[in-house]
Amino acid sequence: MTGPGPRRHCGRTPGDKDCLLSELALTRSETALLQIARRFFQSFAAPGSQGWVAAMAEAEARFGQDAGPRLAARTLAALQAVGGARRSPLMFNAPDCPGCSAIATEEERRLMLSLVALRRGDVGRARIEILMLCEGHRTDAVLAAFQALARVLA
């Protein structure tokens, strides 16, 4: 990640379980959703960053005054469901670093692939990704939260 000042590439490269964001072939809406999720993750990891404020602002800027807040609320609910299910910390990349944000962690990849699958009507594939994302715990609650998010994103 870069420090204060002009945005510079941090030099980060994908780890063994990471992938380039471009490899996921996400739509613009899905990519925007990941950035919003990353801002919420940032808020969880460093509450003083007030990343949730940036998440709300970005959701409204990308999806409008009506859909943006609904999407942000559903995103937050989905992420809280994941957080309640997982036993280990969820790894995420910094939303404001060009180098980091071009890479998806394993958890980010599974989150996004589950949403992509739900948007395509492939609940079975979404369940597999959610099972891995949640380390086998409380997947039904997470699936329900992701389905609600996918409906708003549609």
mmCIF file of C-alpha atoms in Angstrom:
data_model
loop_
_atom_site.group_PDB
_atom_site.id
_atom_site.type_symbol
_atom_site.label_atom_id
_atom_site.label_comp_id
_atom_site.label_asym_id
_atom_site.label_seq_id
_atom_site.Cartn_x
_atom_site.Cartn_y
_atom_site.Cartn_z
ATOM 1 C CA MET A 1 0.000 0.000 0.000
ATOM 2 C CA THR A 2 1.150 3.537 -0.568
ATOM 3 C CA GLY A 3 1.481 6.223 2.058
ATOM 4 C CA PRO A 4 0.194 9.775 1.938
ATOM 5 C CA GLY A 5 0.879 11.715 -1.210
ATOM 6 C CA PRO A 6 0.492 10.817 -4.862
ATOM 7 C CA ARG A 7 -0.805 7.363 -5.677
ATOM 8 C CA ARG A 8 2.069 5.069 -6.540
ATOM 9 C CA HIS A 9 2.112 1.387 -7.315
ATOM 10 C CA CYS A 10 3.165 -0.518 -4.214
ATOM 11 C CA GLY A 11 4.776 -3.352 -6.166
ATOM 12 C CA ARG A 12 2.480 -6.015 -4.689
ATOM 13 C CA THR A 13 2.111 -9.171 -6.751
ATOM 14 C CA PRO A 14 -0.461 -11.951 -6.342
ATOM 15 C CA GLY A 15 0.317 -14.627 -3.769
ATOM 16 C CA ASP A 16 -0.351 -18.333 -4.267
ATOM 17 C CA LYS A 17 -4.093 -18.087 -3.586
ATOM 18 C CA ASP A 18 -4.581 -14.584 -4.994
ATOM 19 C CA CYS A 19 -5.453 -13.659 -8.558
ATOM 20 C CA LEU A 20 -5.470 -10.549 -10.658
ATOM 21 C CA LEU A 21 -8.829 -8.847 -10.500
ATOM 22 C CA SER A 22 -8.947 -8.873 -14.296
ATOM 23 C CA GLU A 23 -8.930 -12.694 -14.243
ATOM 24 C CA LEU A 24 -12.335 -12.694 -12.548
ATOM 25 C CA ALA A 25 -13.964 -10.935 -15.540
ATOM 26 C CA LEU A 26 -16.290 -8.976 -13.264
ATOM 27 C CA THR A 27 -18.790 -6.482 -14.606
ATOM 28 C CA ARG A 28 -18.347 -2.819 -13.698
ATOM 29 C CA SER A 29 -21.091 -3.176 -11.094
ATOM 30 C CA GLU A 30 -19.409 -6.212 -9.562
ATOM 31 C CA THR A 31 -16.032 -4.467 -9.489
ATOM 32 C CA ALA A 32 -17.639 -1.447 -7.814
ATOM 33 C CA LEU A 33 -19.263 -3.762 -5.266
ATOM 34 C CA LEU A 34 -15.867 -5.280 -4.422
ATOM 35 C CA GLN A 35 -14.427 -1.805 -3.833
ATOM 36 C CA ILE A 36 -17.369 -0.980 -1.558
ATOM 37 C CA ALA A 37 -16.812 -4.251 0.321
ATOM 38 C CA ARG A 38 -13.120 -3.425 0.690
ATOM 39 C CA ARG A 39 -14.008 -0.098 2.268
ATOM 40 C CA PHE A 40 -16.219 -1.907 4.793
ATOM 41 C CA PHE A 41 -13.385 -4.391 5.456
ATOM 42 C CA GLN A 42 -11.077 -1.436 6.027
ATOM 43 C CA SER A 43 -13.547 -0.043 8.545
ATOM 44 C CA PHE A 44 -13.651 -3.392 10.390
ATOM 45 C CA ALA A 45 -9.850 -3.657 10.464
ATOM 46 C CA ALA A 46 -9.206 -0.012 11.389
ATOM 47 C CA PRO A 47 -12.354 1.579 12.832
ATOM 48 C CA GLY A 48 -10.685 4.980 12.996
ATOM 49 C CA SER A 49 -10.412 4.991 9.208
ATOM 50 C CA GLN A 50 -14.185 5.380 9.006
ATOM 51 C CA GLY A 51 -14.111 3.258 5.869
ATOM 52 C CA TRP A 52 -17.856 2.778 6.198
ATOM 53 C CA VAL A 53 -18.341 6.460 5.348
ATOM 54 C CA ALA A 54 -16.306 6.001 2.161
ATOM 55 C CA ALA A 55 -18.265 2.790 1.407
ATOM 56 C CA MET A 56 -21.575 4.625 1.646
ATOM 57 C CA ALA A 57 -20.315 7.538 -0.453
ATOM 58 C CA GLU A 58 -18.895 5.218 -3.113
ATOM 59 C CA ALA A 59 -22.107 3.182 -3.259
ATOM 60 C CA GLU A 60 -24.156 6.313 -3.811
ATOM 61 C CA ALA A 61 -21.713 7.689 -6.394
ATOM 62 C CA ARG A 62 -21.638 4.416 -8.354
ATOM 63 C CA PHE A 63 -25.258 3.294 -8.023
ATOM 64 C CA GLY A 64 -27.248 6.470 -7.360
ATOM 65 C CA GLN A 65 -29.098 7.985 -4.424
ATOM 66 C CA ASP A 66 -31.783 5.303 -4.322
ATOM 67 C CA ALA A 67 -29.944 2.083 -5.180
ATOM 68 C CA GLY A 68 -26.599 3.024 -3.607
ATOM 69 C CA PRO A 69 -27.660 3.037 0.054
ATOM 70 C CA ARG A 70 -29.661 -0.197 -0.417
ATOM 71 C CA LEU A 71 -26.658 -1.857 -2.034
ATOM 72 C CA ALA A 72 -24.347 -0.650 0.735
ATOM 73 C CA ALA A 73 -26.730 -1.955 3.417
ATOM 74 C CA ARG A 74 -27.028 -5.375 1.736
ATOM 75 C CA THR A 75 -23.246 -5.502 1.256
ATOM 76 C CA LEU A 76 -22.670 -4.752 4.920
ATOM 77 C CA ALA A 77 -25.236 -7.386 5.960
ATOM 78 C CA ALA A 78 -23.558 -9.985 3.721
ATOM 79 C CA LEU A 79 -20.095 -9.172 5.069
ATOM 80 C CA GLN A 80 -21.330 -9.354 8.647
ATOM 81 C CA ALA A 81 -22.836 -12.771 7.920
ATOM 82 C CA VAL A 82 -19.477 -13.932 6.555
ATOM 83 C CA GLY A 83 -17.666 -12.474 9.558
ATOM 84 C CA GLY A 84 -20.012 -14.305 11.899
ATOM 85 C CA ALA A 85 -19.411 -17.593 10.104
ATOM 86 C CA ARG A 86 -15.623 -17.575 9.655
ATOM 87 C CA ARG A 87 -13.217 -18.631 12.375
ATOM 88 C CA SER A 88 -10.166 -16.922 10.876
ATOM 89 C CA PRO A 89 -9.678 -13.330 9.718
ATOM 90 C CA LEU A 90 -10.780 -12.470 6.208
ATOM 91 C CA MET A 91 -7.946 -11.178 4.072
ATOM 92 C CA PHE A 92 -8.646 -8.172 1.856
ATOM 93 C CA ASN A 93 -6.708 -5.708 -0.238
ATOM 94 C CA ALA A 94 -6.514 -1.977 0.310
ATOM 95 C CA PRO A 95 -9.137 -0.142 -1.750
ATOM 96 C CA ASP A 96 -7.026 2.981 -2.287
ATOM 97 C CA CYS A 97 -3.773 1.371 -3.410
ATOM 98 C CA PRO A 98 -3.649 0.835 -7.197
ATOM 99 C CA GLY A 99 -1.334 -2.154 -6.843
ATOM 100 C CA CYS A 100 -3.273 -3.874 -4.074
ATOM 101 C CA SER A 101 -6.711 -3.166 -5.511
ATOM 102 C CA ALA A 102 -5.752 -4.825 -8.808
ATOM 103 C CA ILE A 103 -5.404 -8.131 -6.936
ATOM 104 C CA ALA A 104 -8.150 -10.253 -5.374
ATOM 105 C CA THR A 105 -7.345 -12.259 -2.267
ATOM 106 C CA GLU A 106 -8.684 -15.808 -2.062
ATOM 107 C CA GLU A 107 -11.513 -14.591 0.176
ATOM 108 C CA GLU A 108 -12.388 -11.682 -2.122
ATOM 109 C CA ARG A 109 -12.355 -14.055 -5.095
ATOM 110 C CA ARG A 110 -14.712 -16.491 -3.369
ATOM 111 C CA LEU A 111 -17.002 -13.664 -2.273
ATOM 112 C CA MET A 112 -17.247 -12.289 -5.794
ATOM 113 C CA LEU A 113 -17.545 -15.666 -7.529
ATOM 114 C CA SER A 114 -20.408 -16.599 -5.223
ATOM 115 C CA LEU A 115 -22.229 -13.375 -6.131
ATOM 116 C CA VAL A 116 -21.529 -13.873 -9.843
ATOM 117 C CA ALA A 117 -22.920 -17.412 -9.587
ATOM 118 C CA LEU A 118 -26.075 -16.192 -7.830
ATOM 119 C CA ARG A 119 -26.599 -13.498 -10.447
ATOM 120 C CA ARG A 120 -26.435 -16.248 -13.092
ATOM 121 C CA GLY A 121 -28.837 -18.466 -11.167
ATOM 122 C CA ASP A 122 -26.187 -21.051 -10.256
ATOM 123 C CA VAL A 123 -26.998 -21.594 -6.573
ATOM 124 C CA GLY A 124 -24.940 -24.806 -6.461
ATOM 125 C CA ARG A 125 -21.748 -23.016 -7.501
ATOM 126 C CA ALA A 126 -22.516 -20.186 -5.066
ATOM 127 C CA ARG A 127 -22.909 -22.712 -2.224
ATOM 128 C CA ILE A 128 -19.495 -24.208 -3.002
ATOM 129 C CA GLU A 129 -17.805 -20.788 -2.948
ATOM 130 C CA ILE A 130 -19.636 -19.811 0.244
ATOM 131 C CA LEU A 131 -18.701 -23.110 1.895
ATOM 132 C CA MET A 132 -15.032 -22.351 1.223
ATOM 133 C CA LEU A 133 -15.380 -18.664 2.144
ATOM 134 C CA CYS A 134 -17.016 -19.508 5.475
ATOM 135 C CA GLU A 135 -14.719 -22.419 6.258
ATOM 136 C CA GLY A 136 -17.755 -24.719 6.388
ATOM 137 C CA HIS A 137 -19.631 -22.744 9.053
ATOM 138 C CA ARG A 138 -23.149 -21.209 8.951
ATOM 139 C CA THR A 139 -23.394 -21.229 5.188
ATOM 140 C CA ASP A 140 -27.206 -20.997 5.031
ATOM 141 C CA ALA A 141 -27.258 -17.570 6.698
ATOM 142 C CA VAL A 142 -24.483 -16.352 4.414
ATOM 143 C CA LEU A 143 -26.227 -17.713 1.319
ATOM 144 C CA ALA A 144 -29.433 -15.889 2.291
ATOM 145 C CA ALA A 145 -27.524 -12.623 2.802
ATOM 146 C CA PHE A 146 -25.719 -13.047 -0.531
ATOM 147 C CA GLN A 147 -29.003 -13.780 -2.319
ATOM 148 C CA ALA A 148 -30.454 -10.536 -0.916
ATOM 149 C CA LEU A 149 -27.348 -8.676 -2.099
ATOM 150 C CA ALA A 150 -27.494 -10.261 -5.560
ATOM 151 C CA ARG A 151 -31.131 -9.172 -5.924
ATOM 152 C CA VAL A 152 -30.199 -5.549 -5.175
ATOM 153 C CA LEU A 153 -27.209 -5.692 -7.527
ATOM 154 C CA ALA A 154 -29.342 -7.064 -10.400
#
